[in-house]
Amino acid sequence: MKIAYIFSSQGHTVSFKLGQMILPQLEADAHGVDVVGMFFFEDNNYVLVKGNPLGERLAKLARREIDDNLVDGAVIGCFPNLYEALSGNMPDQVITL
C-alpha cells in the first residue's frame, strides 16, 4: 500500500509522530507501507531546513534532487505541487496528522 502524509497540526505532531514513530520505522524498513509523499504546513516546514535533525533523517530516505536551501528531497510549494509530485506514484491513502 502507498501512503502520503500531510502534517497539518501544530505543536509536537511532527517532532513526536514523525520523529518518534514514522521515521524510526522507515529507517528500519519496518513501516509496513510505501511512503510516496509528505506535505508540511506552516511551522512544520522548519523540519525541512538544513541542520534540522528530523529533516536530515528524511533527506537520507529521499530520492529526489531539490533546491539548495532545503534538505535533500524537499521542495516548497502548494497543493498543485503536491498533486504533481504524487501524480507519478499515486498513494492509496492520504493520512493527515
mmCIF file of C-alpha atoms in Angstrom:
data_model
loop_
_atom_site.group_PDB
_atom_site.id
_atom_site.type_symbol
_atom_site.label_atom_id
_atom_site.label_comp_id
_atom_site.label_asym_id
_atom_site.label_seq_id
_atom_site.Cartn_x
_atom_site.Cartn_y
_atom_site.Cartn_z
ATOM 1 C CA MET A 1 0.000 0.000 0.000
ATOM 2 C CA LYS A 2 1.202 3.504 -0.839
ATOM 3 C CA ILE A 3 0.703 6.306 1.699
ATOM 4 C CA ALA A 4 1.107 10.101 1.645
ATOM 5 C CA TYR A 5 1.316 12.032 4.914
ATOM 6 C CA ILE A 6 0.092 15.605 5.411
ATOM 7 C CA PHE A 7 1.454 17.246 8.565
ATOM 8 C CA SER A 8 -1.052 19.998 9.340
ATOM 9 C CA SER A 9 -1.176 20.024 13.145
ATOM 10 C CA GLN A 10 0.950 22.487 15.043
ATOM 11 C CA GLY A 11 2.974 21.671 18.116
ATOM 12 C CA HIS A 12 4.625 18.352 18.746
ATOM 13 C CA THR A 13 2.957 16.395 15.954
ATOM 14 C CA VAL A 14 5.957 16.427 13.658
ATOM 15 C CA SER A 15 8.600 16.019 16.331
ATOM 16 C CA PHE A 16 6.771 13.165 18.025
ATOM 17 C CA LYS A 17 4.735 11.339 15.374
ATOM 18 C CA LEU A 18 7.292 11.768 12.614
ATOM 19 C CA GLY A 19 10.427 11.731 14.760
ATOM 20 C CA GLN A 20 9.487 9.031 17.244
ATOM 21 C CA MET A 21 7.104 6.840 15.285
ATOM 22 C CA ILE A 22 7.251 7.135 11.485
ATOM 23 C CA LEU A 23 10.964 7.856 10.853
ATOM 24 C CA PRO A 24 12.316 5.059 13.064
ATOM 25 C CA GLN A 25 10.073 2.589 11.241
ATOM 26 C CA LEU A 26 11.142 3.924 7.820
ATOM 27 C CA GLU A 27 14.808 3.816 8.809
ATOM 28 C CA ALA A 28 14.397 0.202 9.951
ATOM 29 C CA ASP A 29 12.458 -0.659 6.774
ATOM 30 C CA ALA A 30 9.580 -1.733 9.036
ATOM 31 C CA HIS A 31 6.847 0.870 8.366
ATOM 32 C CA GLY A 32 4.696 -1.647 6.521
ATOM 33 C CA VAL A 33 3.702 0.694 3.664
ATOM 34 C CA ASP A 34 5.461 2.619 0.906
ATOM 35 C CA VAL A 35 5.509 6.339 1.780
ATOM 36 C CA VAL A 36 5.234 8.164 -1.553
ATOM 37 C CA GLY A 37 4.964 11.721 -0.225
ATOM 38 C CA MET A 38 4.948 14.058 2.765
ATOM 39 C CA PHE A 39 3.442 17.553 2.853
ATOM 40 C CA PHE A 40 4.221 20.015 5.670
ATOM 41 C CA PHE A 41 2.033 23.021 6.586
ATOM 42 C CA GLU A 42 3.141 26.273 8.248
ATOM 43 C CA ASP A 43 5.703 25.881 11.044
ATOM 44 C CA ASN A 44 6.079 22.201 10.221
ATOM 45 C CA ASN A 45 8.134 23.384 7.219
ATOM 46 C CA TYR A 46 11.033 24.109 9.574
ATOM 47 C CA VAL A 47 11.611 20.365 9.705
ATOM 48 C CA LEU A 48 12.967 20.714 6.166
ATOM 49 C CA VAL A 49 15.690 23.281 6.954
ATOM 50 C CA LYS A 50 19.246 22.001 6.637
ATOM 51 C CA GLY A 51 20.622 21.082 10.026
ATOM 52 C CA ASN A 52 17.239 20.097 11.492
ATOM 53 C CA PRO A 53 17.749 16.547 12.816
ATOM 54 C CA LEU A 54 14.369 15.312 11.524
ATOM 55 C CA GLY A 55 14.914 16.901 8.131
ATOM 56 C CA GLU A 56 18.356 15.370 7.810
ATOM 57 C CA ARG A 57 16.927 11.952 8.634
ATOM 58 C CA LEU A 58 14.247 12.479 5.976
ATOM 59 C CA ALA A 59 16.914 13.526 3.481
ATOM 60 C CA LYS A 60 18.684 10.200 3.900
ATOM 61 C CA LEU A 61 15.455 8.461 2.886
ATOM 62 C CA ALA A 62 14.557 10.824 -0.009
ATOM 63 C CA ARG A 63 15.358 10.044 -3.628
ATOM 64 C CA ARG A 64 14.963 13.394 -5.499
ATOM 65 C CA GLU A 65 17.147 16.462 -6.115
ATOM 66 C CA ILE A 66 15.874 19.811 -4.737
ATOM 67 C CA ASP A 67 16.675 23.445 -4.046
ATOM 68 C CA ASP A 68 19.993 24.114 -2.257
ATOM 69 C CA ASN A 69 18.288 25.729 0.756
ATOM 70 C CA LEU A 70 16.395 22.647 1.923
ATOM 71 C CA VAL A 71 17.320 19.141 2.924
ATOM 72 C CA ASP A 72 17.664 16.753 0.010
ATOM 73 C CA GLY A 73 14.291 15.615 -1.303
ATOM 74 C CA ALA A 74 12.245 18.641 -0.164
ATOM 75 C CA VAL A 75 10.545 21.325 -2.256
ATOM 76 C CA ILE A 76 8.468 24.362 -1.323
ATOM 77 C CA GLY A 77 5.079 24.616 -2.943
ATOM 78 C CA CYS A 78 1.345 24.342 -2.505
ATOM 79 C CA PHE A 79 -1.310 21.808 -3.371
ATOM 80 C CA PRO A 80 -0.632 21.844 -7.142
ATOM 81 C CA ASN A 81 2.976 20.889 -6.342
ATOM 82 C CA LEU A 82 1.754 18.063 -4.109
ATOM 83 C CA TYR A 83 -0.576 16.795 -6.832
ATOM 84 C CA GLU A 84 2.217 16.902 -9.398
ATOM 85 C CA ALA A 85 4.683 15.186 -7.083
ATOM 86 C CA LEU A 86 2.240 12.372 -6.350
ATOM 87 C CA SER A 87 0.860 12.027 -9.884
ATOM 88 C CA GLY A 88 3.557 9.607 -10.968
ATOM 89 C CA ASN A 89 3.120 7.439 -7.881
ATOM 90 C CA MET A 90 -0.403 7.923 -6.544
ATOM 91 C CA PRO A 91 -0.981 6.921 -2.917
ATOM 92 C CA ASP A 92 -3.716 4.517 -1.927
ATOM 93 C CA GLN A 93 -4.352 6.594 1.197
ATOM 94 C CA VAL A 94 -3.590 10.094 2.455
ATOM 95 C CA ILE A 95 -3.157 10.468 6.207
ATOM 96 C CA THR A 96 -3.387 13.887 7.847
ATOM 97 C CA LEU A 97 -1.641 14.306 11.193
#
